[in-house]
PDB file of C-alpha atoms in Angstrom:
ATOM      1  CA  UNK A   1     -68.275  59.121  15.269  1.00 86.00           C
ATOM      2  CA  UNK A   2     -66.231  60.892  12.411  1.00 93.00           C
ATOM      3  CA  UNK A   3     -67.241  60.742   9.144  1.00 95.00           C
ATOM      4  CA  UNK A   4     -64.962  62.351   6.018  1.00 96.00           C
ATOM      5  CA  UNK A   5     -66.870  62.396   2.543  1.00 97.00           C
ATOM      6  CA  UNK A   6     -64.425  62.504  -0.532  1.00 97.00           C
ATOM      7  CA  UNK A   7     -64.688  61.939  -3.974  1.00 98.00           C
ATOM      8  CA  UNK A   8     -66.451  65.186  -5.538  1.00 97.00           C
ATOM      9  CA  UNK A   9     -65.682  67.001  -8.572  1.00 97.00           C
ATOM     10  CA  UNK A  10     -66.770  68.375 -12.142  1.00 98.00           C
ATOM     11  CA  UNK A  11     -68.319  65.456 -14.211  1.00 98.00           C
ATOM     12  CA  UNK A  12     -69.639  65.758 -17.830  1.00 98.00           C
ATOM     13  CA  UNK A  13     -73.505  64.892 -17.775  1.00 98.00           C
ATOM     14  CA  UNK A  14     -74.261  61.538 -18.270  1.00 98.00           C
ATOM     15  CA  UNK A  15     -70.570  60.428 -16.759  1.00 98.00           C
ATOM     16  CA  UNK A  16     -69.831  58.855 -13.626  1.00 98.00           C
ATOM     17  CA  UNK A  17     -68.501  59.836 -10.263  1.00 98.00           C
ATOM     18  CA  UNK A  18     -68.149  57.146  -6.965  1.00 98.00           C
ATOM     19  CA  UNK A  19     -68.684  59.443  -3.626  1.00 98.00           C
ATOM     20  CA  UNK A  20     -67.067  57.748  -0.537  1.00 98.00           C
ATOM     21  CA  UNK A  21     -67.053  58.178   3.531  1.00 96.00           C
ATOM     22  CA  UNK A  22     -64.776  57.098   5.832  1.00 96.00           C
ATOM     23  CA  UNK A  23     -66.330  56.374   9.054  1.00 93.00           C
ATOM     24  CA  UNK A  24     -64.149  56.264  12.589  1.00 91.00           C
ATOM     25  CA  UNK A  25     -65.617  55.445  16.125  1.00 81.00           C
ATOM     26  CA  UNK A  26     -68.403  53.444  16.555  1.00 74.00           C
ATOM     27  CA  UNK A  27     -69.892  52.636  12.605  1.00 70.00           C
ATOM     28  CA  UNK A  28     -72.448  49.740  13.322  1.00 71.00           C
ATOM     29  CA  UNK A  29     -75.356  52.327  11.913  1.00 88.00           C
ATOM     30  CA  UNK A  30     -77.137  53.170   9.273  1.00 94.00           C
ATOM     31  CA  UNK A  31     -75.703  54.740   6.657  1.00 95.00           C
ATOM     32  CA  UNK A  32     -77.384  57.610   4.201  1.00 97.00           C
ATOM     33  CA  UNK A  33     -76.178  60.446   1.651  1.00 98.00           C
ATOM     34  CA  UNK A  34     -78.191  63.231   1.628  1.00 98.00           C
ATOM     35  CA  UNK A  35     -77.661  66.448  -1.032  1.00 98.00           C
ATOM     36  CA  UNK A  36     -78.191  70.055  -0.375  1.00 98.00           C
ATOM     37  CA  UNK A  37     -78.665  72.157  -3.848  1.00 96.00           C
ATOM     38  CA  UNK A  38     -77.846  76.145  -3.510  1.00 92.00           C
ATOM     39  CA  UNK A  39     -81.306  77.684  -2.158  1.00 94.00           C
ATOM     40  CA  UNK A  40     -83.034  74.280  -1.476  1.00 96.00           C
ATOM     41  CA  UNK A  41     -83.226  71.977   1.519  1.00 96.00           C
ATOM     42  CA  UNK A  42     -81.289  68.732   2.283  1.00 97.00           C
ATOM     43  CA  UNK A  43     -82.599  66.050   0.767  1.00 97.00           C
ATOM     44  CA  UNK A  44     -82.041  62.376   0.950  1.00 98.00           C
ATOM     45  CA  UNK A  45     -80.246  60.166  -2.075  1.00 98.00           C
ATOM     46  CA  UNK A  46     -79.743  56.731  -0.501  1.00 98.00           C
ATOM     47  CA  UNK A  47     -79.544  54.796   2.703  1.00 97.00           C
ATOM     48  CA  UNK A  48     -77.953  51.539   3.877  1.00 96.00           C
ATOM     49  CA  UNK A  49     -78.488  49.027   7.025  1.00 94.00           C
ATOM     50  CA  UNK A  50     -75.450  48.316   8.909  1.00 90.00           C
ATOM     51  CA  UNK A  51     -75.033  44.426   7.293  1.00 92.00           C
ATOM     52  CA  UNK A  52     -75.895  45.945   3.692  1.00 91.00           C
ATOM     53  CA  UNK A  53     -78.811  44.209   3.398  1.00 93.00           C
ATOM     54  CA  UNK A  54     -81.092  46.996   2.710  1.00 96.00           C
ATOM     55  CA  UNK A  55     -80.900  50.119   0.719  1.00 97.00           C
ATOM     56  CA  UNK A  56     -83.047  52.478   0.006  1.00 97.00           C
ATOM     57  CA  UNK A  57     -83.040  55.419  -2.529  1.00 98.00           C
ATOM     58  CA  UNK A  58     -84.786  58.635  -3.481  1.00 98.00           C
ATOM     59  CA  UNK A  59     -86.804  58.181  -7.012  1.00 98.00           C
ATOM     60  CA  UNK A  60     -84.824  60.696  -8.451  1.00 97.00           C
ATOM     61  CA  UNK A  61     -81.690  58.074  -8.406  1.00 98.00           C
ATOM     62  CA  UNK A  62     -83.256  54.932  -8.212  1.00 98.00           C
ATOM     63  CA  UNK A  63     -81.572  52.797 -11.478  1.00 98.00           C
ATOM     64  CA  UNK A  64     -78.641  55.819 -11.328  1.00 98.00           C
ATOM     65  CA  UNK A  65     -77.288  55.554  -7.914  1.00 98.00           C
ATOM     66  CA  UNK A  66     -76.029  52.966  -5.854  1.00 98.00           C
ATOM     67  CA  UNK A  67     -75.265  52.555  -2.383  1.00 98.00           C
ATOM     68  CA  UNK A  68     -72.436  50.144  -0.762  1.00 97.00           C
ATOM     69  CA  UNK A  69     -70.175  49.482   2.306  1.00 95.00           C
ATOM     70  CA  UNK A  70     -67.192  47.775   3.160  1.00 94.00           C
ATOM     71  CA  UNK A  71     -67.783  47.326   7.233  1.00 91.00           C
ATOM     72  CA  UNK A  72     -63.780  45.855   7.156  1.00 92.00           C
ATOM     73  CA  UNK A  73     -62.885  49.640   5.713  1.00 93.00           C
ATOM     74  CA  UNK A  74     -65.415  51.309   7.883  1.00 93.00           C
ATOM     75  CA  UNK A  75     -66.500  53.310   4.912  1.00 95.00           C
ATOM     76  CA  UNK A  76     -69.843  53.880   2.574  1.00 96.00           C
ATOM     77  CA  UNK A  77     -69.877  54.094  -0.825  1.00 98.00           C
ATOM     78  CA  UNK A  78     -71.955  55.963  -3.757  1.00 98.00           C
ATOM     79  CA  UNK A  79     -71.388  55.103  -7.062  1.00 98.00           C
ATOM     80  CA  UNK A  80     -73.128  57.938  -9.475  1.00 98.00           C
ATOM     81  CA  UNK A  81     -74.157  57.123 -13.172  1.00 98.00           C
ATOM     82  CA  UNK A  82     -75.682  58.654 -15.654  1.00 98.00           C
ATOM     83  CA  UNK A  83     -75.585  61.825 -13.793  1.00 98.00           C
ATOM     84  CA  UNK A  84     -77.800  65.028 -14.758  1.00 98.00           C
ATOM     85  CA  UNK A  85     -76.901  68.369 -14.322  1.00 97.00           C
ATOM     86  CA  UNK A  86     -79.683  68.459 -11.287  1.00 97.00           C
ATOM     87  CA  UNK A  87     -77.434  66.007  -9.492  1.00 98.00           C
ATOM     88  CA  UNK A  88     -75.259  69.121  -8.954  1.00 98.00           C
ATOM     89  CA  UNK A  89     -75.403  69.486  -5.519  1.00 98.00           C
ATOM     90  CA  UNK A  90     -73.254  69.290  -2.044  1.00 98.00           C
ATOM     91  CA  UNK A  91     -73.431  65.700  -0.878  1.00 98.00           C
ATOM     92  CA  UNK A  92     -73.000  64.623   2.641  1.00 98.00           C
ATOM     93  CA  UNK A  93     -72.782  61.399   4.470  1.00 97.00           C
ATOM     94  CA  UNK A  94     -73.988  60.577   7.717  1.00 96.00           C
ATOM     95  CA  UNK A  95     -74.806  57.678  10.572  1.00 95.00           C
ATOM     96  CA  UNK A  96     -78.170  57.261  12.149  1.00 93.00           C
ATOM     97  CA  UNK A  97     -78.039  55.841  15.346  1.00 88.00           C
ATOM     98  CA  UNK A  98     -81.577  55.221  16.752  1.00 84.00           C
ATOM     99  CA  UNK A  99     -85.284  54.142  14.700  1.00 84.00           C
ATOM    100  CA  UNK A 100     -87.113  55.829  13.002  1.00 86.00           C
ATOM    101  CA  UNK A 101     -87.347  56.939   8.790  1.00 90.00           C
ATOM    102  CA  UNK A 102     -84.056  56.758   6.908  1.00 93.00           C
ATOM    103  CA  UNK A 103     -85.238  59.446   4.412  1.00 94.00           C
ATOM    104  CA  UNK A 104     -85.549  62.378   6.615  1.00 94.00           C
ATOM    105  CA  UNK A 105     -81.839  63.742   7.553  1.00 94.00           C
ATOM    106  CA  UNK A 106     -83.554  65.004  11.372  1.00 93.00           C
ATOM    107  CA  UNK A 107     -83.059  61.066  11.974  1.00 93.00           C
ATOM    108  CA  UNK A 108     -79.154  61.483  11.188  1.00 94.00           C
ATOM    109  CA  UNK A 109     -77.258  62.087  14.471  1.00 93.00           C
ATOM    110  CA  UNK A 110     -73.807  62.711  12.685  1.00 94.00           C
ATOM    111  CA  UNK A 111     -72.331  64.018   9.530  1.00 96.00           C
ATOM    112  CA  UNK A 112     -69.725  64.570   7.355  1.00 95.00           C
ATOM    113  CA  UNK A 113     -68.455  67.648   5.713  1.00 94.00           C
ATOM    114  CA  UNK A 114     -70.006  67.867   2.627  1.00 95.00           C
ATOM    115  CA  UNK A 115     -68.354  67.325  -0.818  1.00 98.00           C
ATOM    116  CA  UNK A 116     -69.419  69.025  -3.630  1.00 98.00           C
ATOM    117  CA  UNK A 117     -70.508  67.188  -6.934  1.00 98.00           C
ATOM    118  CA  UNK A 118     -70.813  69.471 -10.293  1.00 98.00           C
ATOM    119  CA  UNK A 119     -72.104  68.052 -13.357  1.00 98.00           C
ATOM    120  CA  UNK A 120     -72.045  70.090 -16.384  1.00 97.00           C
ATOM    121  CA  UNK A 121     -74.400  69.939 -19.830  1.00 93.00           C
TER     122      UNK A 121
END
């Protein structure tokens, strides 16, 4: 599995900004976006089942954020609004293949490269 995250860039506070991932190999997982801040661990922003079902999202972007896929373009979506100038951060995408929690990125067995998301005040 190859995953390519696009989609970052400079973004005004309280703009918008729509993250994507393009998935290639074998997609039929789970789906998250996790952000790293400089000098702070990964954490997670959102998570989606392979049929889209269910989503689930960190607090701090719950009502903000929203998750999607389109399984026909093999590629996961994040649609950013209202973002805050602690949004800044380098997201990343990735595919969980086996159980267990979809909030802690030691679940995620592959990832993308990282794109970087600035918002400014």
């Amino acid at each position: 599995v190859q995953l390519q995250a696009s989609g970052g860039g400079l973004v005004q506070a309280g703009g918008s900004l729509r993250l994507s991932c393009a998935a290639s190999g074998r997609t039929s997982y789970v789906m998250g976006w996790f952000r790293q801040a400089p000098g702070k661990e990964r954490e997670f922003v959102a998570a989606i089942t392979w049929s889209g079902s269910s989503t689930f999202y960190a607090d701090s972007v719950k009502g903000r954020f929203t998750i999607s896929r389109d399984n026909a373009k093999n590629t996961v979506y994040l649609q950013m609004n209202s973002v805050k100038p602690e949004d800044t951060a380098v997201y990343y995408c990735a595919s969980k293949v086996g159980s267990g929690s979809y909030y802690s990125h030691l679940m995620y067995d592959y990832w993308g490269q990282g794109t970087l998301v600035t918002v400014s005040s």
